Amino acid sequence: MIGESSWVVADTADMWNAPEFFCSFSAKQAVSAVLFVSALGVYEARLNGQRVGRYVCAPGWTNDKKWLQYQRYDVTEMLHARNELVVSLGRGWRMHAHGIAATGFKDTDIALIATLVLTHKGGNSAVLRADDFSCRESGAVYNDMYNGETFDATYAGKALGIRKIDLPKDILAPQFGPETVEHERLAVKEVIRTPAGETVLDFGQNLAGYVEFTTQAARGVEWILTHFETLDQYGNAYTGNYGKAKSQVRYISDGEPRVFKPKHTLYGFRYVKLENVDRVDPKAFSAIVVHSEMERTGFFECSDARVNKLFKNTVWGQRGNFIEVPTDCPQRSERFGWTGDANAFCRTAVYHYDADLFFAKWLRDIASEQREDGSLPSICPHRGWLAAIHEASRAKGKKASPFWCDAFVAIAYELYLTYGNKRILASQFNAMAKWVDYLISQSKCGIREYDEQWIGDWLSPDPRNPDGARWSHADPKRNDLYAGKTSCTLIASCCFANSLEILVKSGRILGRDVAPYDERLATVKKAFVERFIDEAGELADNTQTGCALALHYELCGEHRRTVAAQLARLVREKKRITCGFIGTAFVLSALSDNGYAKESYDLLLNDDYPSWLYMVKMGATTIWESWRGVEPNGAPSRTGFGSLNHHALGSVGAWLYRGVAGIRYDESKPGFARVNFEPMTDARLSWARASLKTRRGIVRSEWRREDGRTVYVFAKPPGCTASIRIDGECMEMKNRDELVVAR
Ligand code: BGC
């Protein structure tokens, strides 16, 4: 149906105005009306002044070189006798301001395709196509995802012509992923007058979305709202960590009181600085939280309020970044689907929310980006200013990034384990095999040698050269400060082995012949031990990340216990975490699964820099990009990586569910057909509890200290089997769905 329309563009050279396409029609005879729409860019449709659907920044964000979602709306209930349909079109993720500066504006950058089907009594139908729409400029005189939106309520807007344009239609696919929608509204918590004389609204929570406000300014007055995440050490507004993103709303009043919110842009923020607003009525502003629709499934609480805050912050980290694709951050001029961040966080994400469809959609994007040689991009969708930089380094010989690109395989398997989603393995198997073939082609004798200059254990506070200069793209050799001490070859080889192993397991699940991969896996595992384990049975790379990764991916063979002891020793020696994105995701479980739960708790409960609770102590309401997101004196980070809403280090959430509360799936019976309870207690907590809404029902685990004993309560859905393991003692949960055990 949608294909009956042509692709159309506004005939304009103005690349900033968000044009409106519109048409009037009579529907006296209509018994039903269905609207099909999609766009390159983002659109909002209104019928008779009312918004069609709930999708914010529709049609979403995909690899639109290959596929683009369209939406279908039944608008029958919205019909009048005479109707006006208006579809406004913004730039969205298609083109960012500084991308435009680099490459110029093409009229194919934003385009609309739309069909309205009216069915009349008796079954006849009439079809309205975008080809027949009219077009005009709108009051949204500027829109850009990074810089924000300027709305001029006084601007009448010129009439524009429309042009049909030859863009592919075979990329169009029905809505597949979850829609991005508005969630709750947050009221202003405090109006702050800063020492610098600024007026600032504090919403009390770092989030992604936008602000809705009621204007009451005189005609011609321009309100400026600048979104930001933190005050500096003096209590003034700080926007230095936003890069090139201005992240503003500018509203020019026509003198009428109006309720306004931006249509085509999103913001990451906790605070908003107001300019030109004479009298501030806090009730006139509310922050609207926006993210992809997912059902909340996981909950956790314990006796330590700081840990509870940390847990909440990891949930907010997901809410702020799961918008169409898992982004690194929602605020600065980056906001890309960085694969490594999602690889680190996915084990937490799939418990916090039912993220099955969200990830399945993104994996489809990643697969669609796969290159001839099987390699995958580090950001997906692979577009925007960063894609150009990555392409340039690829041309110079840079290979696909370990752990980052391996996310494709790891996340697919995580969906299978958590939701029992075999379809994802089936649909991605060939692409997974192609990726693994690429890794094989990159490896020599089972080892994937990897250039030491690249990402590595990103933002590890254990730099190779602590005095090294700040990293810059211009001189990648200086990356040593942020890549961490763990060798990239070790990381690459671990991830190679893990991707290969997942491929073998997936192949077996799907009944494919994976014998050659299986044989290779044995060689790779052997090679790993030979290359990386020293004579004493320890990992030669003496780092927390190296040990954690090798243990988590089960690559230490007979040396497992020695490497686990090495990891525990490293933690005791340093008394702090020294991992970046990669190691952080696995260090707690690598310790506690090998008998060192106390050391896991030592890391969890430490609140000195670097630690999760340091973030909490410093007032974080989300998870920071780097452990040093805020300096101990309250000054913004000096690391240059100062996003305060990055989900990656929130990977600790997985251990709260799976370690502290001990709710685990069973690899042999995925999707919680079998539950393994393995809670880990510690004297520093007096109780903990978690619940998880699985596809089979609610799983609960709780423990508390009572009269010198620990009382455990376990609950599982009927029809599932469950095992319990407490301090090494194992039992089966037979003939009951709830069990209380005291030890
Ligand atoms: C992003 C990250 C990402 C990293 C990798 C950063 O700029 O914000 O989250 O994974 O680059 O190099």
XYZ file of C-alpha atoms in Angstrom, residues 80-668:
589
model
C -14.508 14.285 10.339
C -16.593 15.132 7.280
C -13.818 17.511 6.117
C -10.317 16.622 7.147
C -6.861 18.037 7.173
C -3.836 15.806 7.337
C -0.492 17.448 8.139
C 2.793 15.591 8.209
C 5.839 17.512 9.355
C 9.286 16.308 8.486
C 12.469 16.800 10.485
C 16.064 15.795 9.938
C 16.221 13.314 12.815
C 19.130 10.925 12.665
C 19.478 11.347 8.907
C 21.852 14.248 8.981
C 23.535 16.052 11.822
C 24.496 19.692 11.747
C 28.210 19.093 11.687
C 27.769 16.305 9.147
C 26.052 18.828 6.914
C 28.912 21.235 7.410
C 31.233 18.528 6.130
C 29.251 17.126 3.229
C 26.608 19.702 2.306
C 22.845 19.319 2.056
C 21.288 17.047 -0.525
C 17.593 17.181 -1.290
C 17.398 13.440 -0.762
C 18.433 13.865 2.842
C 14.865 14.087 4.046
C 11.894 12.752 2.128
C 8.364 11.574 2.769
C 6.278 8.704 1.520
C 2.634 8.370 2.589
C -0.619 6.801 1.490
C -4.047 7.259 2.995
C -6.590 4.602 2.127
C -10.246 5.490 2.626
C -12.657 2.619 2.358
C -16.219 3.527 1.505
C -19.509 1.806 2.134
C -19.835 -1.004 -0.334
C -16.101 -1.638 -0.359
C -14.834 0.972 -2.837
C -11.729 2.701 -1.778
C -9.977 5.961 -2.515
C -6.247 6.421 -2.145
C -4.525 9.689 -1.313
C -0.813 9.785 -2.026
C 1.969 12.101 -0.894
C 2.356 12.965 -4.593
C -0.852 14.979 -4.270
C -0.027 16.747 -1.007
C 0.832 20.429 -0.752
C 3.786 21.717 1.197
C 4.752 24.756 3.274
C 7.423 25.826 5.673
C 6.603 25.404 9.341
C 7.285 27.421 12.448
C 10.022 24.888 13.284
C 12.574 27.068 11.536
C 15.526 24.987 12.713
C 15.808 21.367 13.737
C 18.813 19.211 14.408
C 19.147 16.194 16.713
C 22.258 17.593 18.388
C 21.569 21.300 18.410
C 17.840 21.138 19.046
C 14.816 22.917 17.689
C 13.909 26.573 17.133
C 10.213 27.297 16.842
C 9.106 30.699 15.682
C 5.408 31.085 16.454
C 5.380 34.402 14.556
C 6.661 32.852 11.342
C 3.979 32.539 8.670
C 6.050 30.216 6.488
C 6.267 30.204 2.700
C 4.354 27.825 0.469
C 6.710 25.274 -1.026
C 6.461 23.102 -4.080
C 6.941 19.378 -3.806
C 9.005 17.156 -6.011
C 8.747 13.452 -6.628
C 12.074 11.851 -6.220
C 13.521 8.560 -7.244
C 14.390 6.796 -4.014
C 14.172 3.049 -3.502
C 10.936 1.652 -2.161
C 12.172 -1.865 -1.656
C 13.843 -0.721 1.558
C 10.415 -0.198 3.133
C 9.392 -2.765 5.720
C 6.495 -2.874 8.183
C 7.240 -1.637 11.704
C 9.455 -4.257 13.306
C 11.047 -2.850 16.452
C 9.341 -1.282 19.445
C 8.095 2.266 18.981
C 9.797 5.142 20.768
C 7.164 6.671 23.025
C 6.665 9.159 25.833
C 6.722 7.760 29.345
C 6.285 9.672 32.599
C 6.604 13.389 33.209
C 8.891 14.813 35.846
C 8.083 18.058 37.608
C 10.692 20.710 38.349
C 12.320 19.794 41.644
C 14.038 23.091 42.195
C 14.524 26.435 40.507
C 18.153 27.425 41.014
C 19.747 30.862 40.748
C 23.386 30.023 40.103
C 26.308 32.136 41.362
C 26.799 33.235 37.736
C 23.242 34.590 37.762
C 21.706 31.870 35.577
C 18.192 30.567 36.074
C 18.200 26.791 36.089
C 15.460 24.198 36.414
C 16.476 20.951 38.098
C 14.323 17.932 37.256
C 16.235 15.817 39.769
C 16.965 13.027 37.298
C 19.234 12.667 34.295
C 17.041 11.428 31.447
C 16.404 11.435 27.719
C 13.374 13.138 26.246
C 12.339 16.776 26.117
C 10.680 19.534 28.088
C 7.093 20.583 27.587
C 6.275 24.115 28.658
C 3.524 26.692 28.614
C 4.656 30.005 27.226
C 3.307 33.317 28.329
C 5.863 35.659 26.780
C 5.168 38.826 24.793
C 5.288 38.678 20.990
C 8.813 38.406 19.637
C 10.422 37.308 22.918
C 12.720 34.331 22.450
C 12.903 31.847 25.281
C 16.072 29.786 25.227
C 16.227 26.466 27.037
C 19.688 24.924 27.200
C 19.750 21.320 28.359
C 22.646 20.058 30.423
C 23.601 17.337 32.868
C 25.495 18.877 35.715
C 26.431 21.997 37.588
C 30.138 22.621 37.957
C 31.984 22.804 41.268
C 30.822 26.391 41.738
C 27.185 25.517 41.110
C 26.994 27.046 37.628
C 25.535 25.465 34.499
C 28.106 23.249 32.744
C 27.719 22.282 29.085
C 31.356 21.438 28.329
C 30.636 17.703 28.049
C 28.144 18.136 25.190
C 30.785 18.428 22.491
C 29.335 20.259 19.533
C 25.715 19.672 20.555
C 24.013 22.908 21.566
C 21.055 20.926 22.836
C 18.686 23.867 22.955
C 15.068 24.733 22.433
C 14.471 28.263 21.225
C 10.905 29.428 21.214
C 9.887 32.763 19.719
C 6.534 33.767 21.089
C 3.655 35.243 19.108
C 2.249 36.636 22.326
C -0.312 33.849 22.737
C -0.067 31.421 25.653
C 0.741 28.022 24.149
C 1.867 24.591 25.250
C 5.002 23.631 23.378
C 7.322 20.658 23.084
C 9.818 19.923 20.307
C 8.703 17.506 17.608
C 11.805 16.298 15.878
C 14.566 16.315 18.440
C 15.524 14.588 21.666
C 17.720 15.708 24.536
C 19.734 14.126 27.320
C 19.620 16.276 30.457
C 18.817 16.754 34.088
C 18.913 20.552 34.144
C 17.633 23.259 31.850
C 19.016 26.783 31.797
C 16.393 29.399 30.959
C 17.142 32.620 29.157
C 14.775 35.537 28.536
C 12.105 34.099 30.813
C 10.956 36.935 33.039
C 8.972 35.194 35.704
C 9.650 31.497 36.129
C 6.671 29.403 37.050
C 8.071 25.918 37.709
C 4.647 24.401 37.138
C 4.780 25.557 33.542
C 7.616 23.101 32.765
C 7.763 19.334 32.822
C 10.348 16.889 31.538
C 8.924 14.060 29.446
C 10.883 10.815 29.509
C 11.157 9.221 26.064
C 12.539 5.820 25.104
C 11.709 2.683 23.186
C 8.741 0.813 24.506
C 9.822 -2.190 26.557
C 8.154 -3.906 29.458
C 9.914 -3.501 32.784
C 10.669 -6.980 34.097
C 13.418 -6.829 36.716
C 13.473 -5.416 40.241
C 16.111 -5.489 42.960
C 16.477 -4.101 46.468
C 18.780 -4.712 49.399
C 19.632 -3.329 52.833
C 22.207 -0.848 51.469
C 20.501 2.299 50.187
C 23.572 3.206 48.120
C 23.357 -0.066 46.197
C 19.651 0.526 45.629
C 20.450 3.919 44.185
C 23.107 2.347 41.989
C 20.593 -0.209 40.755
C 18.116 2.555 39.899
C 20.860 4.437 38.099
C 21.533 1.409 35.906
C 17.831 1.297 35.021
C 17.945 4.997 34.124
C 21.077 4.315 32.097
C 19.013 1.944 29.990
C 16.046 4.302 29.777
C 18.257 7.141 28.628
C 19.972 5.098 25.967
C 17.530 2.559 24.589
C 16.014 4.794 21.964
C 15.671 2.870 18.708
C 19.206 1.526 19.126
C 21.350 1.235 22.238
C 23.302 4.478 22.106
C 26.429 5.315 24.053
C 24.831 8.453 25.480
C 21.810 10.615 24.743
C 23.246 14.103 25.125
C 26.498 15.064 23.408
C 27.237 15.244 19.700
C 27.741 11.496 19.502
C 24.653 9.422 20.463
C 25.602 6.494 18.274
C 24.743 2.820 18.497
C 28.137 1.831 19.876
C 28.230 -1.932 19.821
C 30.719 -2.488 22.644
C 28.656 -0.531 25.133
C 25.698 -2.768 24.404
C 27.848 -5.884 24.604
C 28.907 -4.858 28.112
C 25.423 -3.913 29.255
C 23.220 -6.484 27.524
C 23.206 -8.999 30.388
C 21.746 -6.288 32.610
C 19.413 -4.889 29.962
C 17.656 -8.187 29.291
C 16.697 -8.467 32.978
C 15.708 -4.846 33.606
C 13.348 -4.883 30.643
C 11.999 -7.292 28.101
C 14.478 -6.108 25.489
C 13.993 -9.020 23.098
C 12.362 -7.080 20.296
C 14.505 -4.014 20.876
C 17.715 -5.973 20.392
C 16.283 -8.171 17.647
C 15.609 -5.018 15.623
C 19.105 -3.690 16.228
C 20.721 -7.018 15.353
C 18.836 -6.809 12.083
C 20.448 -3.406 11.573
C 23.878 -4.804 12.346
C 23.432 -7.763 10.022
C 22.370 -5.373 7.289
C 25.636 -3.468 7.751
C 27.796 -6.549 7.346
C 30.463 -6.109 4.715
C 31.524 -8.518 2.016
C 34.454 -9.747 4.079
C 32.155 -10.473 7.047
C 33.377 -7.566 9.150
C 30.945 -5.430 11.122
C 30.955 -1.759 12.133
C 31.632 -0.492 15.664
C 28.618 1.799 15.503
C 25.297 0.828 14.043
C 23.570 2.350 12.114
C 26.897 3.125 10.538
C 26.284 6.708 9.531
C 26.849 10.230 10.737
C 30.136 12.017 11.138
C 31.766 9.175 13.049
C 31.063 6.610 10.343
C 33.141 8.698 7.971
C 36.058 8.654 10.404
C 35.732 4.904 10.912
C 35.648 4.322 7.162
C 38.833 6.329 6.778
C 40.656 4.259 9.370
C 39.315 1.068 7.798
C 40.794 2.170 4.520
C 44.098 2.496 6.356
C 43.812 -1.113 7.482
C 41.993 -0.922 10.801
C 40.281 -4.218 11.549
C 36.853 -4.657 13.129
C 37.055 -3.904 16.851
C 37.104 -6.842 19.232
C 34.306 -6.994 21.795
C 32.559 -4.100 20.029
C 31.722 -6.038 16.877
C 31.433 -9.326 18.763
C 28.331 -7.796 20.353
C 26.376 -9.082 17.394
C 26.960 -12.693 18.370
C 26.969 -12.250 22.149
C 23.668 -10.361 22.253
C 21.885 -12.849 19.999
C 22.880 -15.646 22.357
C 21.857 -13.634 25.412
C 18.378 -13.222 23.909
C 18.234 -16.941 23.378
C 19.251 -17.670 26.973
C 16.969 -15.111 28.602
C 13.876 -15.365 26.455
C 14.353 -18.777 24.867
C 14.380 -16.906 21.545
C 15.590 -19.502 19.056
C 14.323 -17.436 16.124
C 17.019 -14.873 16.644
C 19.699 -17.539 16.335
C 18.042 -18.899 13.216
C 17.662 -15.512 11.554
C 21.196 -14.356 12.377
C 23.068 -17.635 12.053
C 24.473 -17.002 8.580
C 25.628 -13.507 9.490
C 27.150 -14.841 12.702
C 29.011 -17.483 10.703
C 30.232 -14.836 8.293
C 31.526 -12.754 11.194
C 33.286 -15.774 12.665
C 34.784 -16.578 9.248
C 36.116 -13.041 9.199
C 37.665 -13.594 12.631
C 39.185 -16.847 11.423
C 40.674 -15.059 8.431
C 42.162 -12.531 10.866
C 43.688 -15.104 13.161
C 46.916 -17.021 13.092
C 47.208 -20.342 14.910
C 44.106 -19.588 16.982
C 45.197 -16.129 18.105
C 43.719 -12.883 16.851
C 46.575 -10.425 16.886
C 45.163 -6.959 17.242
C 46.744 -3.577 16.831
C 47.414 -2.276 20.298
C 46.358 1.266 19.497
C 42.645 0.662 19.310
C 39.704 0.677 21.604
C 40.790 -2.037 24.054
C 39.358 -2.113 27.567
C 37.908 1.308 26.980
C 38.345 3.902 29.741
C 40.078 1.513 32.099
C 41.498 3.430 35.064
C 44.562 1.212 34.644
C 46.213 2.964 31.733
C 49.303 1.581 30.061
C 51.031 4.852 30.410
C 49.452 6.986 33.096
C 51.451 10.006 32.002
C 50.460 9.558 28.384
C 48.953 12.387 26.456
C 45.227 12.621 25.948
C 43.987 10.386 23.170
C 43.137 11.925 19.856
C 41.833 10.582 16.578
C 44.557 12.466 14.811
C 47.192 10.480 16.603
C 45.852 7.058 17.512
C 49.196 6.084 19.003
C 48.222 8.145 21.995
C 45.255 5.943 22.727
C 47.205 4.172 25.451
C 45.677 6.255 28.183
C 42.186 5.017 27.478
C 42.671 1.528 26.100
C 43.829 0.180 29.459
C 46.701 -2.143 30.266
C 45.130 -5.394 29.070
C 46.567 -6.316 25.705
C 44.240 -5.884 22.756
C 45.462 -9.197 21.367
C 44.314 -10.952 24.528
C 40.935 -9.213 24.362
C 40.604 -9.946 20.646
C 41.521 -13.607 21.136
C 39.077 -14.015 24.034
C 36.270 -12.495 22.006
C 37.198 -14.566 18.967
C 36.971 -17.751 21.059
C 33.665 -16.654 22.563
C 32.071 -15.773 19.227
C 33.270 -19.066 17.780
C 31.893 -20.972 20.759
C 28.509 -19.261 20.516
C 28.396 -20.075 16.819
C 29.055 -23.739 17.568
C 26.388 -23.820 20.286
C 23.884 -22.005 18.077
C 24.581 -24.356 15.224
C 23.903 -27.343 17.443
C 20.668 -25.797 18.712
C 19.547 -25.219 15.138
C 20.676 -28.626 13.917
C 23.355 -27.272 11.573
C 26.619 -28.902 10.750
C 29.212 -26.994 12.748
C 31.837 -29.713 13.010
C 34.613 -27.670 11.336
C 33.947 -24.734 13.694
C 33.914 -27.102 16.624
C 37.315 -28.474 15.674
C 38.664 -24.994 15.333
C 37.285 -24.046 18.732
C 39.401 -26.756 20.342
C 42.504 -25.358 18.614
C 41.656 -21.808 19.618
C 41.170 -22.739 23.267
C 44.439 -24.637 23.294
C 46.248 -21.776 21.614
C 44.845 -19.373 24.188
C 46.320 -21.315 27.089
C 49.656 -21.706 25.305
C 49.925 -18.049 24.480
C 48.477 -16.334 27.522
C 48.930 -18.616 30.526
C 52.411 -18.566 32.059
C 54.364 -21.342 33.725
C 52.753 -20.713 37.094
C 49.314 -21.197 35.533
C 48.495 -17.498 35.784
C 47.463 -15.128 33.069
C 50.579 -13.423 31.759
C 48.530 -10.243 31.316
C 48.330 -9.469 34.984
C 45.151 -7.383 34.872
C 41.680 -7.665 36.336
C 40.144 -7.371 32.892
C 42.347 -10.059 31.375
C 41.541 -12.505 34.180
C 37.843 -11.642 34.254
C 37.434 -12.081 30.526
C 39.382 -15.329 30.338
C 37.396 -16.732 33.269
C 34.020 -15.566 32.032
C 34.612 -16.983 28.562
C 36.000 -20.177 30.119
C 39.360 -20.067 28.414
C 41.697 -20.979 31.241
C 41.286 -24.750 30.939
C 42.867 -26.550 33.880
C 44.238 -23.245 35.182
C 40.866 -21.818 36.079
C 41.422 -21.899 39.828
C 44.867 -20.356 39.563
C 43.607 -17.511 37.376
C 40.649 -16.945 39.714
C 43.058 -16.716 42.650
C 45.156 -14.291 40.616
C 42.111 -12.124 39.989
C 41.171 -12.157 43.669
C 44.748 -11.206 44.538
C 44.695 -8.321 42.072
C 41.499 -7.045 43.646
C 42.912 -7.328 47.164
C 46.150 -5.625 46.168
C 44.517 -2.721 44.375
C 41.454 -2.531 46.645
C 39.558 -1.079 43.722
C 38.312 -1.895 40.265
C 40.807 -1.285 37.476
C 38.572 -2.347 34.595
C 37.156 -0.385 31.687
C 33.992 -1.205 29.753
C 34.979 -4.795 29.035
C 36.340 -6.068 32.329
C 33.675 -4.306 34.378
C 30.980 -6.406 32.765
C 32.514 -9.660 34.019
C 34.762 -9.017 36.982
C 32.173 -9.522 39.736
C 30.793 -12.779 38.363
C 34.275 -14.047 37.485
C 35.186 -13.607 41.150
C 32.026 -14.889 42.793
C 31.555 -17.843 40.447
C 34.964 -19.028 41.499
C 34.623 -18.754 45.239
C 35.549 -15.111 45.742
C 32.173 -13.517 46.488
C 33.738 -11.453 49.275
C 36.044 -9.779 46.749
C 33.051 -9.085 44.483
C 31.336 -7.363 47.382
C 34.545 -5.455 48.170
C 34.375 -3.935 44.700
C 30.633 -3.406 44.807
C 30.645 -1.674 48.182
C 33.749 0.461 47.759
C 32.804 4.089 47.390
C 36.193 5.588 46.677
C 37.181 6.458 43.130
C 37.016 4.404 40.959
C 33.844 2.586 41.940
C 30.137 2.497 41.224
C 29.325 3.863 44.644
C 31.705 6.749 44.061
C 29.267 7.792 41.332
C 26.402 7.450 43.799
C 28.313 9.365 46.470
C 28.885 12.188 44.017
C 25.160 12.470 43.344
C 24.826 10.507 40.099
C 21.318 9.652 38.954
C 22.510 7.571 35.999
C 25.736 5.760 35.132
C 28.730 7.740 33.975
C 30.864 7.148 30.931
C 34.120 7.113 32.863
C 34.717 6.279 36.502
C 35.814 9.861 36.866
C 32.706 11.522 35.457
C 32.916 14.050 38.264
C 36.135 14.939 40.073
C 36.249 14.486 43.859
C 35.889 18.261 44.318
C 32.678 18.245 42.275
C 34.338 19.628 39.134
C 33.293 18.136 35.790
C 35.514 15.338 34.520
C 38.879 16.321 33.159
C 39.196 13.039 31.236
C 37.458 14.345 28.122
C 34.943 11.506 28.501
C 32.500 13.257 30.737
C 29.095 11.940 29.701
C 27.000 11.381 32.803
C 24.568 9.078 31.055
C 26.415 6.133 29.536
C 24.985 2.728 30.302
C 28.109 0.589 29.767
C 29.465 0.591 33.343
C 25.909 -0.175 34.471
C 26.726 -3.778 33.601
C 27.013 -4.242 37.369
C 23.217 -4.632 37.359
C 23.615 -8.166 36.019
C 25.515 -9.186 39.137
C 22.908 -7.732 41.477
C 20.300 -10.018 39.923
C 22.486 -13.009 39.205
C 25.059 -12.755 41.992
C 23.530 -11.056 45.032
C 19.999 -12.392 44.500
C 21.186 -15.351 42.431
C 18.533 -15.497 39.696
C 20.061 -17.274 36.718
C 18.840 -18.974 33.586
C 20.046 -22.426 32.697
C 21.883 -22.775 29.415
C 20.452 -26.226 28.763
